[in-house]
Tab-separated table of C-alpha atoms in Angstrom:
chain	number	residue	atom	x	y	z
A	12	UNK	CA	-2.486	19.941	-11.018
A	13	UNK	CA	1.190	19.693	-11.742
A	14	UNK	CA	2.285	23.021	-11.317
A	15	UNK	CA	-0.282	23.865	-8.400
A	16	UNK	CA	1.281	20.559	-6.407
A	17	UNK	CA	5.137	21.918	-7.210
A	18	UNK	CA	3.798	25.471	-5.859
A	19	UNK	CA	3.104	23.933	-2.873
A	20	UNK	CA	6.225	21.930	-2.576
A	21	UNK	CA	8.129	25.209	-3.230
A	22	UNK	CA	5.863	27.292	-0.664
A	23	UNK	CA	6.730	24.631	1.982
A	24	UNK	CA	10.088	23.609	1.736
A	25	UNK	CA	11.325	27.747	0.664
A	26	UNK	CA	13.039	28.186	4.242
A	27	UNK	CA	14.838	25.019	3.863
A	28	UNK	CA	15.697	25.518	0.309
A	29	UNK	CA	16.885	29.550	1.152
A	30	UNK	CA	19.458	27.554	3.766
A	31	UNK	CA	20.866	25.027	1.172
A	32	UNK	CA	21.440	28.179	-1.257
A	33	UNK	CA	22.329	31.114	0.476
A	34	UNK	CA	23.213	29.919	4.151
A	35	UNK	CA	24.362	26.059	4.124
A	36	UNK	CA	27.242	26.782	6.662
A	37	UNK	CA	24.184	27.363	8.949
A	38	UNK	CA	21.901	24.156	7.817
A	39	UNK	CA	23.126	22.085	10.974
A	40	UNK	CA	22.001	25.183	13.474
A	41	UNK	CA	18.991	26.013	11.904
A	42	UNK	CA	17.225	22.812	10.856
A	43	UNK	CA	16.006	20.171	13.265
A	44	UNK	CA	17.468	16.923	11.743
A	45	UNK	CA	15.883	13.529	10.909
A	46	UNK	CA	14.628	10.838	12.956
A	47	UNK	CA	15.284	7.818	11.459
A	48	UNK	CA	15.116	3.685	12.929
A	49	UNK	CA	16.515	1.153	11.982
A	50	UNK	CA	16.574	-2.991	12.288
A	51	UNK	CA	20.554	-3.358	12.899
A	52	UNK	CA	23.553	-1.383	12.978
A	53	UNK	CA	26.601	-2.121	11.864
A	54	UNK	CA	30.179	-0.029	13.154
A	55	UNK	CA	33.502	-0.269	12.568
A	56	UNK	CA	36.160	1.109	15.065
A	57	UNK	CA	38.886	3.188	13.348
A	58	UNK	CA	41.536	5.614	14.902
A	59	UNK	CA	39.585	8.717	14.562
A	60	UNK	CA	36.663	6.823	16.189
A	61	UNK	CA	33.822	4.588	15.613
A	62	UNK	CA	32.735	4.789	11.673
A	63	UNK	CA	28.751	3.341	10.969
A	64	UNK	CA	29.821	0.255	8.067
A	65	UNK	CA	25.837	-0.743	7.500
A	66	UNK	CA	22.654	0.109	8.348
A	67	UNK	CA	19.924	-2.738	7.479
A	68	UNK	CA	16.035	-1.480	7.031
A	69	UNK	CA	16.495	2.474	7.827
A	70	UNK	CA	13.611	4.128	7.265
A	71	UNK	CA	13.341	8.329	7.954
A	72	UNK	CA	10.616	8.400	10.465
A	73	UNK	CA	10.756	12.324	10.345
A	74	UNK	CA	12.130	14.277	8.309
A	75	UNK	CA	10.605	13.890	4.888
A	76	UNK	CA	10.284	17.990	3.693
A	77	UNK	CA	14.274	17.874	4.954
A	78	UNK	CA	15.653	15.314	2.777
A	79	UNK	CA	13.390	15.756	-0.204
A	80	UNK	CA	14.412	19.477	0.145
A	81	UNK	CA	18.324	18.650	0.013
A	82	UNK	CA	17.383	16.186	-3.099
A	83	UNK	CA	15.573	18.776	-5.349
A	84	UNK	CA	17.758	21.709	-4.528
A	85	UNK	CA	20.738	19.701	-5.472
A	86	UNK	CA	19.217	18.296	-8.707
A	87	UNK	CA	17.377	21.472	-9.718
A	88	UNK	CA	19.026	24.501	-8.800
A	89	UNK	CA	22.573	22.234	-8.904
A	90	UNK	CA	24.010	23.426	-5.869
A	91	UNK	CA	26.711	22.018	-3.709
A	92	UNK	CA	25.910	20.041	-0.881
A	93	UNK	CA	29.757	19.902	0.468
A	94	UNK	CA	29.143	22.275	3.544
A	95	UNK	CA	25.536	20.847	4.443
A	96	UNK	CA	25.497	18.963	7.838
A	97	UNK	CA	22.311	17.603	9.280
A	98	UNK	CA	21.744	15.710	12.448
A	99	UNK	CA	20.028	12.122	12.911
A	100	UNK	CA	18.903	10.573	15.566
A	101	UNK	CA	18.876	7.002	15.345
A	102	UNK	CA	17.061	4.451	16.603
A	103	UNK	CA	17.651	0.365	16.756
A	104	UNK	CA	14.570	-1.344	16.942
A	105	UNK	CA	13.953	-4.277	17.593
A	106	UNK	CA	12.246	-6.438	14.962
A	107	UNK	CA	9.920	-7.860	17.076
A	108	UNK	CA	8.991	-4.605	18.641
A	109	UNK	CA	9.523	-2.797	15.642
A	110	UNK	CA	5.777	-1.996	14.391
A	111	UNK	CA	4.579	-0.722	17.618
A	112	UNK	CA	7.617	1.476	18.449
A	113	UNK	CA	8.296	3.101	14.501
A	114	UNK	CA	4.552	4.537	14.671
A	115	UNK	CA	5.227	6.135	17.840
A	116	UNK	CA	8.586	7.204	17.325
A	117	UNK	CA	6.896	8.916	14.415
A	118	UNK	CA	4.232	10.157	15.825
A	119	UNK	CA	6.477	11.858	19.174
A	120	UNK	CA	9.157	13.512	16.540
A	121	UNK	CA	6.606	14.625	14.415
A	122	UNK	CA	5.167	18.162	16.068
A	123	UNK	CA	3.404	19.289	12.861
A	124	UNK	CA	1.638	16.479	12.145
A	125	UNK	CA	-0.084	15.033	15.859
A	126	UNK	CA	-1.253	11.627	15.511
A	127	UNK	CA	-3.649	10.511	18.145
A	128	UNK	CA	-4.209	6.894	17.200
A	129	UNK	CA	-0.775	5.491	18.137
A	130	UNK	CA	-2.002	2.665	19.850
A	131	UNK	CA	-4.310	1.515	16.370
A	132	UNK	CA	-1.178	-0.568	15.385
A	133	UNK	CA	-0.622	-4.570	14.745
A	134	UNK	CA	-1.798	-5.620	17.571
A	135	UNK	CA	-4.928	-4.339	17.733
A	136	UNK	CA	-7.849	-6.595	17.395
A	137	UNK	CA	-8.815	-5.093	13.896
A	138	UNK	CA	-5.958	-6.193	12.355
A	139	UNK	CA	-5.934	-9.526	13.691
A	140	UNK	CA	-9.324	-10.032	12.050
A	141	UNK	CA	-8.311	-8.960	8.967
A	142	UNK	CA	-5.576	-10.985	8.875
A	143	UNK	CA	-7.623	-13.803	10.185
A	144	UNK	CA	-9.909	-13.289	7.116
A	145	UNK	CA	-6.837	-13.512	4.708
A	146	UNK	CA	-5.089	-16.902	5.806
A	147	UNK	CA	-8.800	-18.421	5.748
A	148	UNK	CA	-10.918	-16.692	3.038
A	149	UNK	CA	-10.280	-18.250	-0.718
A	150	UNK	CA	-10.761	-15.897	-3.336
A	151	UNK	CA	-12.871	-17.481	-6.670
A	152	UNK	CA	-10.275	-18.441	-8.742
A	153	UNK	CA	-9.183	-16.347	-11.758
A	154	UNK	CA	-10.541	-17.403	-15.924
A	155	UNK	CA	-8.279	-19.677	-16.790
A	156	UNK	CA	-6.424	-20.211	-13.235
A	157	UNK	CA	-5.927	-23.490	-12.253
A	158	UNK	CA	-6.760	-23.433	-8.526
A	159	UNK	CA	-8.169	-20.896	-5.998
A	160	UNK	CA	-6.096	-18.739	-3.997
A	161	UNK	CA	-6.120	-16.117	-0.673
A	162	UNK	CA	-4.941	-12.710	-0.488
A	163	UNK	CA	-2.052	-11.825	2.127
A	164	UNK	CA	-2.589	-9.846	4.802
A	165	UNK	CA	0.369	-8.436	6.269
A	166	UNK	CA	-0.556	-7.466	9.559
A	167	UNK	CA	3.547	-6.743	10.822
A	168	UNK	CA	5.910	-5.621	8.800
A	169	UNK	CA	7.911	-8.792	7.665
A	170	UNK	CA	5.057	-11.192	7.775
A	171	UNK	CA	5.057	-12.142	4.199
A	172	UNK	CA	8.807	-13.050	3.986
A	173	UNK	CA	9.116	-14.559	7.635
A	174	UNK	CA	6.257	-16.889	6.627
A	175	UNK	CA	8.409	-18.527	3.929
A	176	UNK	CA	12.035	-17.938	5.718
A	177	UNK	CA	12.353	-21.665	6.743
A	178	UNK	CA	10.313	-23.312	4.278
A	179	UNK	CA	11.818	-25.791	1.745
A	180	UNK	CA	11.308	-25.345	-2.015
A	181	UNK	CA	8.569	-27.650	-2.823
A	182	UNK	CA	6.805	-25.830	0.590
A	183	UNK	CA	7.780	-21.979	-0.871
A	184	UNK	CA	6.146	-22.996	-3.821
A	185	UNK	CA	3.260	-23.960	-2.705
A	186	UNK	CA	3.088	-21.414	0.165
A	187	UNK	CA	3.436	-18.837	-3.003
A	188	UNK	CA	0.520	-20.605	-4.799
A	189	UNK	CA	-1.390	-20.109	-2.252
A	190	UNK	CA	-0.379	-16.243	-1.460
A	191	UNK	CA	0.872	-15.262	-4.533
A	192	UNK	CA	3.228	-12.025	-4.026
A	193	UNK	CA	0.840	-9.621	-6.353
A	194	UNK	CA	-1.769	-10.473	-3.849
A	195	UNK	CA	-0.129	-9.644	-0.738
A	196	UNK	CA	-0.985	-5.734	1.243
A	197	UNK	CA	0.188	-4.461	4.464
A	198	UNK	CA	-1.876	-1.836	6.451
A	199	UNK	CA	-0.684	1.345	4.575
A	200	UNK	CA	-2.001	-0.449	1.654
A	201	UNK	CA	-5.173	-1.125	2.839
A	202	UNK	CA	-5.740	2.341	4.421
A	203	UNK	CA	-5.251	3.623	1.243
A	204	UNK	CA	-7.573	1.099	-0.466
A	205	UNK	CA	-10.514	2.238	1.831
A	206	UNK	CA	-9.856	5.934	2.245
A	207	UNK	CA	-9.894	6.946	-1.516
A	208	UNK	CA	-13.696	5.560	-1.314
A	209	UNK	CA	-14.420	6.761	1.769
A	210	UNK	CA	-14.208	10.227	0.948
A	211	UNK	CA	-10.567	10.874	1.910
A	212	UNK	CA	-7.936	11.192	-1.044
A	213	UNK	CA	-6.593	14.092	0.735
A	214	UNK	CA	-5.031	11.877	3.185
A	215	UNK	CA	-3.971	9.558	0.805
A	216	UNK	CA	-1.780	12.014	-0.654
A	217	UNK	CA	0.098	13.291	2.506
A	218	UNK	CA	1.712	9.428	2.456
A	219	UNK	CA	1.544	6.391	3.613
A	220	UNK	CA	2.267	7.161	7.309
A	221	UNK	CA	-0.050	10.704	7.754
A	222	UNK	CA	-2.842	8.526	5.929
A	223	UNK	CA	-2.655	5.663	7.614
A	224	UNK	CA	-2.949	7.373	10.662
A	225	UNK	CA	-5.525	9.193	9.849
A	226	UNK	CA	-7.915	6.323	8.869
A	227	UNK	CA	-6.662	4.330	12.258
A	228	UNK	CA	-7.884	7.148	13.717
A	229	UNK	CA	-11.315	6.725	11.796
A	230	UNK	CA	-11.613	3.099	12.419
A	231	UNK	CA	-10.379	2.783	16.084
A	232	UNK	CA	-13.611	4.626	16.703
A	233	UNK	CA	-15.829	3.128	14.193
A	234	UNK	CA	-14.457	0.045	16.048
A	235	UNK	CA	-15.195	0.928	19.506
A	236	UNK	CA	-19.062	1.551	18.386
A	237	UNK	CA	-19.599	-1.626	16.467
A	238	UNK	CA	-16.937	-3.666	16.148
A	239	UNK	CA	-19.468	-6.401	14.258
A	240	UNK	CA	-19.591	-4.272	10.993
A	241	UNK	CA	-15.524	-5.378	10.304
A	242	UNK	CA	-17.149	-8.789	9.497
A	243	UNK	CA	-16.393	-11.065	6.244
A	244	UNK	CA	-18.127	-8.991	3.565
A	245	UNK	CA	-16.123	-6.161	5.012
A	246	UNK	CA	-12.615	-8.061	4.051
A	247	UNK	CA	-14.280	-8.821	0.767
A	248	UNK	CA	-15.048	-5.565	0.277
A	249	UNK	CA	-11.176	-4.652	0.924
A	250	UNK	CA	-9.812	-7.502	-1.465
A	251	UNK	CA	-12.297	-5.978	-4.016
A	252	UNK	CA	-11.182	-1.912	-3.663
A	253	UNK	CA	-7.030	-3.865	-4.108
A	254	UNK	CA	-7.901	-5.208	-6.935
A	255	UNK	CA	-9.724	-1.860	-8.675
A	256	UNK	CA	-6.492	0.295	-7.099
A	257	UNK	CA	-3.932	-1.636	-8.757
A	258	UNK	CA	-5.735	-1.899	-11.917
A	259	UNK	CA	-6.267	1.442	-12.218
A	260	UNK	CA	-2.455	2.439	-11.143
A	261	UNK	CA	-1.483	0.033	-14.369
A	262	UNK	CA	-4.199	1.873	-16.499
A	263	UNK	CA	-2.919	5.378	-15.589
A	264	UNK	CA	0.604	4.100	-16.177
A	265	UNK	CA	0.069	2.652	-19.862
A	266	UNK	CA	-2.120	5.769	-21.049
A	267	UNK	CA	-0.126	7.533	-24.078
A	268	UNK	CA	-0.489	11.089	-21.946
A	269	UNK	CA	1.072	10.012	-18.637
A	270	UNK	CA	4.908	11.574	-18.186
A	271	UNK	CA	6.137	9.304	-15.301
A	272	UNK	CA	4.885	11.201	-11.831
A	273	UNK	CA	2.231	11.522	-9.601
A	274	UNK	CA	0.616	8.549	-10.568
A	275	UNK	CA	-0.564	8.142	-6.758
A	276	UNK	CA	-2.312	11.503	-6.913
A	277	UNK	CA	-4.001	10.601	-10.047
A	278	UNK	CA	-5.489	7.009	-8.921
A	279	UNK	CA	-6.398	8.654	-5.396
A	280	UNK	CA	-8.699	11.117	-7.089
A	281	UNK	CA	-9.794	8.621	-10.065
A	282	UNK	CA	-11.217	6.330	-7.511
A	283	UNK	CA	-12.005	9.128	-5.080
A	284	UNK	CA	-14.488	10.543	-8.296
A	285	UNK	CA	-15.992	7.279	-9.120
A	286	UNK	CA	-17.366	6.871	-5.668
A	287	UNK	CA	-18.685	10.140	-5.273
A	288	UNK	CA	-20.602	9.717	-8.711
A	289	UNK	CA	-21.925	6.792	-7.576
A	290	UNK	CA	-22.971	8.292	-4.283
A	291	UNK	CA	-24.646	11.538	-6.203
A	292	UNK	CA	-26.706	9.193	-8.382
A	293	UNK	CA	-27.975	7.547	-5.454
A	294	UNK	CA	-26.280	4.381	-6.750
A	295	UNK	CA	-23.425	1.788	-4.975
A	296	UNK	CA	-20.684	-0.035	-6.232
A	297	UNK	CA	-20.993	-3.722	-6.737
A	298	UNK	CA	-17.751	-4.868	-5.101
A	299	UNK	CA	-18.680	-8.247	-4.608
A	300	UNK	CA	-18.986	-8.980	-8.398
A	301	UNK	CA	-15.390	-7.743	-8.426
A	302	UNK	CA	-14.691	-10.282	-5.466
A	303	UNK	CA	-16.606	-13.175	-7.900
A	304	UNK	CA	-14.960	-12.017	-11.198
């Protein structure tokens, strides 16, 4: 699986990596750039002009193959990167608007890969209910746990760490006893969570972005039919497939064979397997005694 996914990498990114090699005076004409955002921007004014001191929360909205490209090629084949040049457009968003602009900054720079669901964001009424479900639902408390406590639903980027920003410590800790940090998911996580059961590890693979998109894609129209099915048992149902994905993630990582990568390919198609063997046998998953337990 190793050498067929490098292949692929290889296949991909050969124009880009023929550029840095051969061509790298010519990078800055022939590549498109990166799009990247970010919360806050930082400059400094200089004689030669205005010089960027800090950029706070940049993420590369577009641009992955390009950067990973540059990274490999200059570890691997240890070439210079002194006369490469590439062009960034960057955006400052802000925070407030940030998860509903990113997505469709993402989706607009990104030509190969269309997204149709741009809209399917935080605000729409799906992932208000979930996160509904998450500040009210108590999960049955752990063997040996003291108390009960709820699973964290991060609906907008932030949310977790805003929540506790002006709290005092005696209110942080409980806040935190209450929403402990391991049990806290945003909605990348939780697209992942449902789509290696559903059928979809594929998209889990391409990323978090591609496969989140993908499965808002899914569920806006699920939604739009019935939005009654997203109901309780349905959240429960999520909390349960968290629970089995991170266990399995620190399974694969403690097992004597595994050499450090692709750990994310290997749960996606664990899980992916164990649902389709259940489904072949005519047989379901018991999630709920995973919600109990």
């Amino acid at each position: 699986v190793e050498l067929k996914f490098e292949k692929f990498i290889d296949k991909v990114n050969k124009g880009i990596r023929s550029t840095i090699i051969t061509d790298p005076e010519m990078f800055f004409a022939y590549n498109n750039g990166i799009t990247a955002t970010a919360r806050e921007v930082i400059t400094e004014p200089k004689d030669d002009g205005i010089y960027i001191k800090e950029i706070r929360d940049l993420q590369v909205v577009n641009g992955g193959q390009t950067t990973a490209s540059l990274f490999h090629t200059s570890r691997k084949d240890k070439v210079s990167l002194e006369k490469i040049f590439v062009q960034m457009k960057l955006s400052v968003v802000d925070v407030e608007k940030g998860e509903e602009v990113i997505p469709k900054i993402s989706e607009y720079a990104n030509t190969q890969n269309k997204i149709n669901a741009a809209d399917f964001f935080s605000n729409h009424p799906f992932h208000v209910r979930m996160e509904e479900f998450s500040r009210r639902l108590w999960v049955p408390p752990q063997q040996g746990a003291l108390r009960e406590s709820k699973w964290y639903y991060e609906r907008a980027r932030g949310q977790y760490a805003d929540a506790q920003a002006k709290l005092s410590k005696a209110e942080k800790k409980k806040f935190q006893a209450e929403f402990p940090s391991s049990q806290m998911f945003t909605k990348t996580d939780l697209s992942k969570f449902e789509n290696v059961w559903d059928d979809k590890p594929t998209y889990v693979n391409l990323g978090a972005q591609k496969n989140f998109a993908q499965y808002a894609k899914r569920i806006g129209q699920e939604w739009s039919k019935n939005p009654d099915k997203f109901n309780e048992f349905y959240y429960k149902r999520v909390v349960a497939r968290a629970i089995i994905f991170r266990k399995t993630e620190k399974l694969v990582s403690s097992q004597s064979w595994y050499n450090g990568g692709y750990r994310a390919n290997i749960v996606a198609y664990t899980l992916a397997l164990l649902s389709k063997l259940c489904a072949d046998t005519g047989k379901s998953f018991d999630f709920m005694k995973v919600w109990e337990a």
